[in-house]
Amino acid sequence: MKLNFSKMHGLGNDFMVIDGVRQTVALSHQQIAQLGHRQFGIGFDQLLLVEASTTPGIDFRYRIFNCDGSEVEQCGNGSRCFARFVVEQGLTDKTEIAVETAKGVIYPRLELDGNVTVNMGTPRFAPEDIPFIAPNEAMIDPLIVDGQVYDISVVSMGNPHAVQVVESVDTAPVALHGALIENHPRFPQKVNAGFMQILSRNEIRLRVFERAAGETLACGTGACAAVVAGIRRGLLDATVIVHTRGGDLTISWAGDTHPVLMTGPAVTVFAGTIEV
Ligand SMILES: N[C@H](CCC[C@H](N)C(=O)O)C(=O)O
């Protein structure tokens, strides 16, 4: 099967983006993992598959696969690249689109300054929505990791996140504890582990050890989850600049059932064709 694709990134979180509207795409999880391999394949954090939607009022379907081949519910940096891709490829002439994902509809909008703003939907906190094994919903939950107790906040942006506040993201044990949190038995479907350093009520630094992908240079849903967790803890105001290792995102949330808004870049690195 010959596949045309684009290699893209959102702040260094990189993707293989495939048009599944004008191409017939049938990839096994194993084939996706092979494509995702940094040496033996194309190499990416996630593969994004663009599909047509038959749902009235919805423009596209958005399927997301981690580099190990596992399919997941949401990808924030990927949603910005998705929007740029469908416009660049001539799949739509709209600049604001409705995209259905495994967990709800998101609304990316291409801005005149080249950035992309995405309505990422409403965050969820109930243990069953994460999923997280806990007696009840709590803003902060003590998670025992490597014999230490970490105060985490669990947030679903469609995909699961466990966020903690650290003194410094430079010295936080992201690799070691990120992997232990990702695979902690209280997260039946594993989890993305966020390490947030508060600089002010409107500015944080963030590193995320992503489920299945390890630490990435940026994580869009992780940035959303971190800001939501910080606002709920009374540490952040409604609009926050999130400094990731790959660059900056602007995240806004008015609380309660309001959606989380994320603004940032989306870059096409190259287009290619591959025989799978
Ligand atoms: N690793 C994540 C999916 C990608 C999320 C991230 N790349 C983003 O920008 O939100 C998960 O397994 O839930």
PDB file of C-alpha atoms and ligand atoms in Angstrom:
ATOM      1  CA  MET A   1       0.000   0.000   0.000  1.00  0.00           C
ATOM      2  CA  LYS A   2       1.463   3.385  -1.048  1.00  0.00           C
ATOM      3  CA  LEU A   3       0.736   6.142   1.451  1.00  0.00           C
ATOM      4  CA  ASN A   4       1.171   9.894   1.022  1.00  0.00           C
ATOM      5  CA  PHE A   5       1.817  11.603   4.366  1.00  0.00           C
ATOM      6  CA  SER A   6       3.090  14.796   5.979  1.00  0.00           C
ATOM      7  CA  LYS A   7       5.627  14.964   8.799  1.00  0.00           C
ATOM      8  CA  MET A   8       4.536  17.726  11.165  1.00  0.00           C
ATOM      9  CA  HIS A   9       5.137  18.984  14.698  1.00  0.00           C
ATOM     10  CA  GLY A  10       3.577  21.126  17.379  1.00  0.00           C
ATOM     11  CA  LEU A  11       6.445  22.528  19.495  1.00  0.00           C
ATOM     12  CA  GLY A  12       8.612  19.510  18.715  1.00  0.00           C
ATOM     13  CA  ASN A  13       5.882  16.957  19.541  1.00  0.00           C
ATOM     14  CA  ASP A  14       6.052  15.257  16.165  1.00  0.00           C
ATOM     15  CA  PHE A  15       3.555  13.463  14.002  1.00  0.00           C
ATOM     16  CA  MET A  16       3.055  11.472  10.844  1.00  0.00           C
ATOM     17  CA  VAL A  17      -0.225  12.772   9.396  1.00  0.00           C
ATOM     18  CA  ILE A  18      -2.067  10.636   6.848  1.00  0.00           C
ATOM     19  CA  ASP A  19      -5.019  11.571   4.623  1.00  0.00           C
ATOM     20  CA  GLY A  20      -7.524   8.761   5.097  1.00  0.00           C
ATOM     21  CA  VAL A  21     -10.165  10.673   3.092  1.00  0.00           C
ATOM     22  CA  ARG A  22      -8.615  10.348  -0.371  1.00  0.00           C
ATOM     23  CA  GLN A  23      -6.520   7.266   0.481  1.00  0.00           C
ATOM     24  CA  THR A  24      -7.560   3.858   1.771  1.00  0.00           C
ATOM     25  CA  VAL A  25      -5.492   3.391   4.927  1.00  0.00           C
ATOM     26  CA  ALA A  26      -5.370  -0.021   6.591  1.00  0.00           C
ATOM     27  CA  LEU A  27      -2.511  -0.153   9.106  1.00  0.00           C
ATOM     28  CA  SER A  28      -2.162  -2.705  11.917  1.00  0.00           C
ATOM     29  CA  HIS A  29      -0.938  -1.573  15.326  1.00  0.00           C
ATOM     30  CA  GLN A  30       2.299  -3.409  14.546  1.00  0.00           C
ATOM     31  CA  GLN A  31       2.748  -1.515  11.257  1.00  0.00           C
ATOM     32  CA  ILE A  32       2.132   1.785  13.069  1.00  0.00           C
ATOM     33  CA  ALA A  33       4.772   0.871  15.657  1.00  0.00           C
ATOM     34  CA  GLN A  34       7.218   0.053  12.822  1.00  0.00           C
ATOM     35  CA  LEU A  35       6.493   3.405  11.144  1.00  0.00           C
ATOM     36  CA  GLY A  36       6.941   5.139  14.487  1.00  0.00           C
ATOM     37  CA  HIS A  37      10.392   3.701  15.110  1.00  0.00           C
ATOM     38  CA  ARG A  38      13.024   6.477  15.136  1.00  0.00           C
ATOM     39  CA  GLN A  39      15.623   4.384  13.294  1.00  0.00           C
ATOM     40  CA  PHE A  40      13.767   1.701  11.416  1.00  0.00           C
ATOM     41  CA  GLY A  41      10.749   3.819  10.435  1.00  0.00           C
ATOM     42  CA  ILE A  42       9.617   7.387   9.801  1.00  0.00           C
ATOM     43  CA  GLY A  43       9.833   8.174  13.540  1.00  0.00           C
ATOM     44  CA  PHE A  44       7.109  10.105  15.416  1.00  0.00           C
ATOM     45  CA  ASP A  45       5.480  10.535  18.826  1.00  0.00           C
ATOM     46  CA  GLN A  46       2.017   9.955  17.354  1.00  0.00           C
ATOM     47  CA  LEU A  47       0.405   9.056  14.020  1.00  0.00           C
ATOM     48  CA  LEU A  48      -2.669  11.146  13.124  1.00  0.00           C
ATOM     49  CA  LEU A  49      -5.244   9.711  10.726  1.00  0.00           C
ATOM     50  CA  VAL A  50      -7.655  12.109   8.980  1.00  0.00           C
ATOM     51  CA  GLU A  51     -10.997  10.508   8.119  1.00  0.00           C
ATOM     52  CA  ALA A  52     -14.262  11.742   6.659  1.00  0.00           C
ATOM     53  CA  SER A  53     -17.206  12.066   9.020  1.00  0.00           C
ATOM     54  CA  THR A  54     -20.822  11.153   8.303  1.00  0.00           C
ATOM     55  CA  THR A  55     -22.056  12.975  11.419  1.00  0.00           C
ATOM     56  CA  PRO A  56     -24.111  16.102  10.539  1.00  0.00           C
ATOM     57  CA  GLY A  57     -22.243  19.304  11.463  1.00  0.00           C
ATOM     58  CA  ILE A  58     -18.913  17.492  11.809  1.00  0.00           C
ATOM     59  CA  ASP A  59     -16.193  18.036   9.192  1.00  0.00           C
ATOM     60  CA  PHE A  60     -13.706  15.250   9.948  1.00  0.00           C
ATOM     61  CA  ARG A  61     -12.897  12.312  12.205  1.00  0.00           C
ATOM     62  CA  TYR A  62      -9.523  12.364  13.999  1.00  0.00           C
ATOM     63  CA  ARG A  63      -7.849   9.129  15.038  1.00  0.00           C
ATOM     64  CA  ILE A  64      -4.647   9.182  17.081  1.00  0.00           C
ATOM     65  CA  PHE A  65      -2.102   6.412  17.580  1.00  0.00           C
ATOM     66  CA  ASN A  66       0.893   6.540  19.908  1.00  0.00           C
ATOM     67  CA  CYS A  67       4.253   5.425  18.485  1.00  0.00           C
ATOM     68  CA  ASP A  68       3.756   1.959  20.036  1.00  0.00           C
ATOM     69  CA  GLY A  69       0.636   1.506  17.892  1.00  0.00           C
ATOM     70  CA  SER A  70      -1.882   2.040  20.715  1.00  0.00           C
ATOM     71  CA  GLU A  71      -4.937   4.126  19.785  1.00  0.00           C
ATOM     72  CA  VAL A  72      -5.736   6.996  22.170  1.00  0.00           C
ATOM     73  CA  GLU A  73      -8.545   9.459  22.756  1.00  0.00           C
ATOM     74  CA  GLN A  74      -6.982  12.864  22.258  1.00  0.00           C
ATOM     75  CA  CYS A  75      -3.868  14.792  21.213  1.00  0.00           C
ATOM     76  CA  GLY A  76      -3.649  18.550  21.655  1.00  0.00           C
ATOM     77  CA  ASN A  77      -0.541  19.404  19.634  1.00  0.00           C
ATOM     78  CA  GLY A  78      -1.798  16.995  17.003  1.00  0.00           C
ATOM     79  CA  SER A  79      -5.141  18.802  16.721  1.00  0.00           C
ATOM     80  CA  ARG A  80      -3.371  21.981  15.609  1.00  0.00           C
ATOM     81  CA  CYS A  81      -1.363  20.036  13.022  1.00  0.00           C
ATOM     82  CA  PHE A  82      -4.582  18.273  11.925  1.00  0.00           C
ATOM     83  CA  ALA A  83      -6.210  21.639  11.185  1.00  0.00           C
ATOM     84  CA  ARG A  84      -3.213  22.924   9.225  1.00  0.00           C
ATOM     85  CA  PHE A  85      -2.993  19.646   7.294  1.00  0.00           C
ATOM     86  CA  VAL A  86      -6.617  19.558   6.086  1.00  0.00           C
ATOM     87  CA  VAL A  87      -6.362  23.175   4.897  1.00  0.00           C
ATOM     88  CA  GLU A  88      -2.929  22.709   3.236  1.00  0.00           C
ATOM     89  CA  GLN A  89      -4.115  19.519   1.543  1.00  0.00           C
ATOM     90  CA  GLY A  90      -7.249  21.205   0.191  1.00  0.00           C
ATOM     91  CA  LEU A  91      -9.540  18.874   2.139  1.00  0.00           C
ATOM     92  CA  THR A  92     -11.520  21.903   3.321  1.00  0.00           C
ATOM     93  CA  ASP A  93     -11.742  25.620   2.591  1.00  0.00           C
ATOM     94  CA  LYS A  94     -12.849  26.368   6.152  1.00  0.00           C
ATOM     95  CA  THR A  95     -10.513  27.900   8.735  1.00  0.00           C
ATOM     96  CA  GLU A  96     -12.625  26.725  11.682  1.00  0.00           C
ATOM     97  CA  ILE A  97     -13.574  23.051  11.706  1.00  0.00           C
ATOM     98  CA  ALA A  98     -15.463  20.558  13.856  1.00  0.00           C
ATOM     99  CA  VAL A  99     -13.522  17.344  14.449  1.00  0.00           C
ATOM    100  CA  GLU A 100     -14.875  14.281  16.204  1.00  0.00           C
ATOM    101  CA  THR A 101     -12.442  12.243  18.285  1.00  0.00           C
ATOM    102  CA  ALA A 102     -12.836   9.067  20.322  1.00  0.00           C
ATOM    103  CA  LYS A 103     -13.892  11.250  23.264  1.00  0.00           C
ATOM    104  CA  GLY A 104     -15.960  14.158  21.971  1.00  0.00           C
ATOM    105  CA  VAL A 105     -15.727  16.958  19.408  1.00  0.00           C
ATOM    106  CA  ILE A 106     -12.954  19.583  19.259  1.00  0.00           C
ATOM    107  CA  TYR A 107     -12.958  22.818  17.270  1.00  0.00           C
ATOM    108  CA  PRO A 108      -9.623  23.974  15.809  1.00  0.00           C
ATOM    109  CA  ARG A 109      -9.399  27.452  14.245  1.00  0.00           C
ATOM    110  CA  LEU A 110      -6.532  28.715  12.070  1.00  0.00           C
ATOM    111  CA  GLU A 111      -5.545  32.221  13.225  1.00  0.00           C
ATOM    112  CA  LEU A 112      -4.330  35.008  10.929  1.00  0.00           C
ATOM    113  CA  ASP A 113      -0.985  35.073  12.768  1.00  0.00           C
ATOM    114  CA  GLY A 114      -0.277  31.456  11.789  1.00  0.00           C
ATOM    115  CA  ASN A 115      -1.128  29.975  15.170  1.00  0.00           C
ATOM    116  CA  VAL A 116      -3.995  27.565  15.717  1.00  0.00           C
ATOM    117  CA  THR A 117      -6.537  27.892  18.555  1.00  0.00           C
ATOM    118  CA  VAL A 118      -8.414  24.751  19.603  1.00  0.00           C
ATOM    119  CA  ASN A 119     -11.491  24.399  21.793  1.00  0.00           C
ATOM    120  CA  MET A 120     -10.394  21.196  23.503  1.00  0.00           C
ATOM    121  CA  GLY A 121     -13.707  20.576  25.252  1.00  0.00           C
ATOM    122  CA  THR A 122     -14.504  20.365  28.950  1.00  0.00           C
ATOM    123  CA  PRO A 123     -12.088  18.706  31.410  1.00  0.00           C
ATOM    124  CA  ARG A 124     -13.395  15.756  33.462  1.00  0.00           C
ATOM    125  CA  PHE A 125     -12.374  14.845  37.013  1.00  0.00           C
ATOM    126  CA  ALA A 126     -14.490  11.907  38.169  1.00  0.00           C
ATOM    127  CA  PRO A 127     -12.301   8.819  38.794  1.00  0.00           C
ATOM    128  CA  GLU A 128     -14.339   6.757  36.337  1.00  0.00           C
ATOM    129  CA  ASP A 129     -13.758   9.386  33.621  1.00  0.00           C
ATOM    130  CA  ILE A 130      -9.956   9.293  33.955  1.00  0.00           C
ATOM    131  CA  PRO A 131      -9.988   6.220  34.666  1.00  0.00           C
ATOM    132  CA  PHE A 132      -8.379   6.257  38.131  1.00  0.00           C
ATOM    133  CA  ILE A 133      -8.919   3.910  41.064  1.00  0.00           C
ATOM    134  CA  ALA A 134     -10.025   6.189  43.915  1.00  0.00           C
ATOM    135  CA  PRO A 135     -12.866   6.179  46.500  1.00  0.00           C
ATOM    136  CA  ASN A 136     -14.142   9.543  45.239  1.00  0.00           C
ATOM    137  CA  GLU A 137     -13.235  12.648  43.257  1.00  0.00           C
ATOM    138  CA  ALA A 138     -10.526  14.712  44.965  1.00  0.00           C
ATOM    139  CA  MET A 139      -8.671  17.823  43.796  1.00  0.00           C
ATOM    140  CA  ILE A 140      -5.431  16.354  45.118  1.00  0.00           C
ATOM    141  CA  ASP A 141      -4.728  12.642  45.630  1.00  0.00           C
ATOM    142  CA  PRO A 142      -1.668  11.165  47.398  1.00  0.00           C
ATOM    143  CA  LEU A 143      -0.033   8.693  45.012  1.00  0.00           C
ATOM    144  CA  ILE A 144       2.745   6.497  46.414  1.00  0.00           C
ATOM    145  CA  VAL A 145       5.568   6.276  43.878  1.00  0.00           C
ATOM    146  CA  ASP A 146       8.903   4.639  44.660  1.00  0.00           C
ATOM    147  CA  GLY A 147       8.132   4.866  48.388  1.00  0.00           C
ATOM    148  CA  GLN A 148       7.399   8.604  48.196  1.00  0.00           C
ATOM    149  CA  VAL A 149       3.970  10.284  48.303  1.00  0.00           C
ATOM    150  CA  TYR A 150       3.232  12.588  45.385  1.00  0.00           C
ATOM    151  CA  ASP A 151       0.216  14.941  45.547  1.00  0.00           C
ATOM    152  CA  ILE A 152      -1.264  14.553  42.079  1.00  0.00           C
ATOM    153  CA  SER A 153      -4.309  16.044  40.394  1.00  0.00           C
ATOM    154  CA  VAL A 154      -6.039  13.759  37.898  1.00  0.00           C
ATOM    155  CA  VAL A 155      -7.664  15.362  34.861  1.00  0.00           C
ATOM    156  CA  SER A 156      -9.132  13.905  31.683  1.00  0.00           C
ATOM    157  CA  MET A 157      -8.907  15.929  28.475  1.00  0.00           C
ATOM    158  CA  GLY A 158     -10.323  12.867  26.766  1.00  0.00           C
ATOM    159  CA  ASN A 159      -7.019  11.207  27.609  1.00  0.00           C
ATOM    160  CA  PRO A 160      -5.791  10.713  31.185  1.00  0.00           C
ATOM    161  CA  HIS A 161      -3.358  13.024  32.999  1.00  0.00           C
ATOM    162  CA  ALA A 162      -1.763  12.967  36.466  1.00  0.00           C
ATOM    163  CA  VAL A 163      -0.273  16.389  37.256  1.00  0.00           C
ATOM    164  CA  GLN A 164       1.961  17.350  40.155  1.00  0.00           C
ATOM    165  CA  VAL A 165       3.588  20.628  41.212  1.00  0.00           C
ATOM    166  CA  VAL A 166       7.394  20.504  41.487  1.00  0.00           C
ATOM    167  CA  GLU A 167       9.988  23.021  42.694  1.00  0.00           C
ATOM    168  CA  SER A 168      11.873  22.859  39.383  1.00  0.00           C
ATOM    169  CA  VAL A 169      11.165  20.965  36.181  1.00  0.00           C
ATOM    170  CA  ASP A 170      14.944  20.888  35.645  1.00  0.00           C
ATOM    171  CA  THR A 171      15.520  18.676  38.688  1.00  0.00           C
ATOM    172  CA  ALA A 172      12.221  16.741  38.761  1.00  0.00           C
ATOM    173  CA  PRO A 173      12.721  12.954  38.292  1.00  0.00           C
ATOM    174  CA  VAL A 174      10.718  12.986  35.047  1.00  0.00           C
ATOM    175  CA  ALA A 175      12.225   9.871  33.447  1.00  0.00           C
ATOM    176  CA  LEU A 176      12.165   7.654  36.534  1.00  0.00           C
ATOM    177  CA  HIS A 177       8.951   8.774  38.210  1.00  0.00           C
ATOM    178  CA  GLY A 178       7.211   9.568  34.923  1.00  0.00           C
ATOM    179  CA  ALA A 179       7.500   5.904  33.951  1.00  0.00           C
ATOM    180  CA  LEU A 180       6.379   4.716  37.408  1.00  0.00           C
ATOM    181  CA  ILE A 181       3.348   7.031  37.378  1.00  0.00           C
ATOM    182  CA  GLU A 182       2.492   6.088  33.757  1.00  0.00           C
ATOM    183  CA  ASN A 183       2.272   2.437  34.770  1.00  0.00           C
ATOM    184  CA  HIS A 184       0.885   2.907  38.295  1.00  0.00           C
ATOM    185  CA  PRO A 185      -1.755   0.232  39.045  1.00  0.00           C
ATOM    186  CA  ARG A 186      -4.302   2.898  40.055  1.00  0.00           C
ATOM    187  CA  PHE A 187      -4.445   3.919  36.354  1.00  0.00           C
ATOM    188  CA  PRO A 188      -6.050   0.929  34.568  1.00  0.00           C
ATOM    189  CA  GLN A 189      -5.407   2.487  31.133  1.00  0.00           C
ATOM    190  CA  LYS A 190      -2.069   4.030  32.187  1.00  0.00           C
ATOM    191  CA  VAL A 191      -1.642   7.831  32.308  1.00  0.00           C
ATOM    192  CA  ASN A 192       0.336  10.832  31.052  1.00  0.00           C
ATOM    193  CA  ALA A 193       2.466  12.237  33.907  1.00  0.00           C
ATOM    194  CA  GLY A 194       2.823  16.024  34.131  1.00  0.00           C
ATOM    195  CA  PHE A 195       5.465  17.916  36.176  1.00  0.00           C
ATOM    196  CA  MET A 196       4.493  21.577  36.599  1.00  0.00           C
ATOM    197  CA  GLN A 197       6.648  24.414  38.007  1.00  0.00           C
ATOM    198  CA  ILE A 198       4.647  27.522  38.919  1.00  0.00           C
ATOM    199  CA  LEU A 199       6.435  30.760  37.909  1.00  0.00           C
ATOM    200  CA  SER A 200       3.488  33.110  38.545  1.00  0.00           C
ATOM    201  CA  ARG A 201      -0.329  33.028  38.440  1.00  0.00           C
ATOM    202  CA  ASN A 202      -0.066  33.356  34.642  1.00  0.00           C
ATOM    203  CA  GLU A 203       3.056  31.379  33.788  1.00  0.00           C
ATOM    204  CA  ILE A 204       4.286  27.827  34.316  1.00  0.00           C
ATOM    205  CA  ARG A 205       7.010  25.502  33.053  1.00  0.00           C
ATOM    206  CA  LEU A 206       5.900  21.977  32.202  1.00  0.00           C
ATOM    207  CA  ARG A 207       7.438  18.631  31.339  1.00  0.00           C
ATOM    208  CA  VAL A 208       5.244  15.639  30.469  1.00  0.00           C
ATOM    209  CA  PHE A 209       6.168  11.981  30.424  1.00  0.00           C
ATOM    210  CA  GLU A 210       3.596  10.807  27.892  1.00  0.00           C
ATOM    211  CA  ARG A 211       1.800   7.473  27.998  1.00  0.00           C
ATOM    212  CA  ALA A 212       3.500   5.126  25.503  1.00  0.00           C
ATOM    213  CA  ALA A 213       5.761   7.872  24.075  1.00  0.00           C
ATOM    214  CA  GLY A 214       7.922   8.822  27.057  1.00  0.00           C
ATOM    215  CA  GLU A 215       8.908  12.442  27.611  1.00  0.00           C
ATOM    216  CA  THR A 216       8.011  14.583  24.594  1.00  0.00           C
ATOM    217  CA  LEU A 217       9.183  18.135  23.901  1.00  0.00           C
ATOM    218  CA  ALA A 218       5.611  19.328  24.418  1.00  0.00           C
ATOM    219  CA  CYS A 219       2.212  17.852  25.255  1.00  0.00           C
ATOM    220  CA  GLY A 220      -0.907  19.854  24.352  1.00  0.00           C
ATOM    221  CA  THR A 221      -3.441  17.943  26.435  1.00  0.00           C
ATOM    222  CA  GLY A 222      -0.815  17.862  29.191  1.00  0.00           C
ATOM    223  CA  ALA A 223      -0.614  21.653  29.111  1.00  0.00           C
ATOM    224  CA  CYS A 224      -4.422  21.861  29.287  1.00  0.00           C
ATOM    225  CA  ALA A 225      -4.520  19.402  32.205  1.00  0.00           C
ATOM    226  CA  ALA A 226      -1.750  21.215  34.100  1.00  0.00           C
ATOM    227  CA  VAL A 227      -3.431  24.625  33.806  1.00  0.00           C
ATOM    228  CA  VAL A 228      -6.801  23.172  34.838  1.00  0.00           C
ATOM    229  CA  ALA A 229      -5.167  21.475  37.841  1.00  0.00           C
ATOM    230  CA  GLY A 230      -3.387  24.700  38.817  1.00  0.00           C
ATOM    231  CA  ILE A 231      -6.580  26.782  38.539  1.00  0.00           C
ATOM    232  CA  ARG A 232      -8.543  24.268  40.638  1.00  0.00           C
ATOM    233  CA  ARG A 233      -5.783  24.391  43.270  1.00  0.00           C
ATOM    234  CA  GLY A 234      -6.091  28.204  43.377  1.00  0.00           C
ATOM    235  CA  LEU A 235      -2.523  28.636  42.073  1.00  0.00           C
ATOM    236  CA  LEU A 236      -3.255  29.992  38.571  1.00  0.00           C
ATOM    237  CA  ASP A 237      -5.520  32.570  36.906  1.00  0.00           C
ATOM    238  CA  ALA A 238      -7.742  31.853  33.886  1.00  0.00           C
ATOM    239  CA  THR A 239      -5.102  32.385  31.146  1.00  0.00           C
ATOM    240  CA  VAL A 240      -1.624  30.890  31.442  1.00  0.00           C
ATOM    241  CA  ILE A 241       1.525  30.789  29.303  1.00  0.00           C
ATOM    242  CA  VAL A 242       2.899  27.258  29.406  1.00  0.00           C
ATOM    243  CA  HIS A 243       6.639  26.993  28.719  1.00  0.00           C
ATOM    244  CA  THR A 244       7.446  23.527  27.370  1.00  0.00           C
ATOM    245  CA  ARG A 245      10.876  22.318  26.208  1.00  0.00           C
ATOM    246  CA  GLY A 246       9.667  22.788  22.625  1.00  0.00           C
ATOM    247  CA  GLY A 247       8.166  26.256  23.064  1.00  0.00           C
ATOM    248  CA  ASP A 248       5.142  28.092  24.464  1.00  0.00           C
ATOM    249  CA  LEU A 249       1.418  27.420  24.518  1.00  0.00           C
ATOM    250  CA  THR A 250      -1.365  29.717  25.751  1.00  0.00           C
ATOM    251  CA  ILE A 251      -4.048  27.893  27.702  1.00  0.00           C
ATOM    252  CA  SER A 252      -7.311  29.421  28.979  1.00  0.00           C
ATOM    253  CA  TRP A 253     -10.066  27.952  31.118  1.00  0.00           C
ATOM    254  CA  ALA A 254     -12.965  29.859  32.740  1.00  0.00           C
ATOM    255  CA  GLY A 255     -13.724  26.940  35.111  1.00  0.00           C
ATOM    256  CA  ASP A 256     -16.608  24.522  35.638  1.00  0.00           C
ATOM    257  CA  THR A 257     -18.099  23.229  32.396  1.00  0.00           C
ATOM    258  CA  HIS A 258     -16.342  25.809  30.228  1.00  0.00           C
ATOM    259  CA  PRO A 259     -14.065  24.365  27.520  1.00  0.00           C
ATOM    260  CA  VAL A 260     -10.284  24.617  27.677  1.00  0.00           C
ATOM    261  CA  LEU A 261      -8.794  26.759  24.875  1.00  0.00           C
ATOM    262  CA  MET A 262      -5.270  26.097  23.607  1.00  0.00           C
ATOM    263  CA  THR A 263      -3.299  28.320  21.191  1.00  0.00           C
ATOM    264  CA  GLY A 264       0.028  27.452  19.602  1.00  0.00           C
ATOM    265  CA  PRO A 265       1.901  26.691  16.375  1.00  0.00           C
ATOM    266  CA  ALA A 266       1.644  23.836  13.888  1.00  0.00           C
ATOM    267  CA  VAL A 267       4.474  23.197  11.427  1.00  0.00           C
ATOM    268  CA  THR A 268       4.762  21.038   8.306  1.00  0.00           C
ATOM    269  CA  VAL A 269       8.341  19.742   8.005  1.00  0.00           C
ATOM    270  CA  PHE A 270       8.018  17.713   4.797  1.00  0.00           C
ATOM    271  CA  ALA A 271       5.627  15.673   2.665  1.00  0.00           C
ATOM    272  CA  GLY A 272       6.481  12.124   1.668  1.00  0.00           C
ATOM    273  CA  THR A 273       5.292   8.847   0.239  1.00  0.00           C
ATOM    274  CA  ILE A 274       5.939   5.442   1.739  1.00  0.00           C
ATOM    275  CA  GLU A 275       5.261   1.866   0.610  1.00  0.00           C
ATOM    276  CA  VAL A 276       3.865  -0.135   3.547  1.00  0.00           C
TER     277      VAL A 276
HETATM  278  N1  LIG B   1       0.459  10.149  24.731  1.00  0.00           N
HETATM  279  C1  LIG B   1      -0.919  10.654  24.835  1.00  0.00           C
HETATM  280  C2  LIG B   1      -1.466  11.014  23.424  1.00  0.00           C
HETATM  281  C3  LIG B   1      -0.755  12.219  22.810  1.00  0.00           C
HETATM  282  C4  LIG B   1      -0.948  13.473  23.619  1.00  0.00           C
HETATM  283  C5  LIG B   1       0.011  14.625  23.335  1.00  0.00           C
HETATM  284  N2  LIG B   1       0.970  14.404  22.276  1.00  0.00           N
HETATM  285  C6  LIG B   1      -0.731  15.945  23.156  1.00  0.00           C
HETATM  286  O1  LIG B   1      -0.234  16.858  22.468  1.00  0.00           O
HETATM  287  O2  LIG B   1      -1.821  16.089  23.787  1.00  0.00           O
HETATM  288  C7  LIG B   1      -1.815   9.571  25.463  1.00  0.00           C
HETATM  289  O3  LIG B   1      -1.441   8.391  25.387  1.00  0.00           O
HETATM  290  O4  LIG B   1      -2.858   9.949  26.003  1.00  0.00           O
END
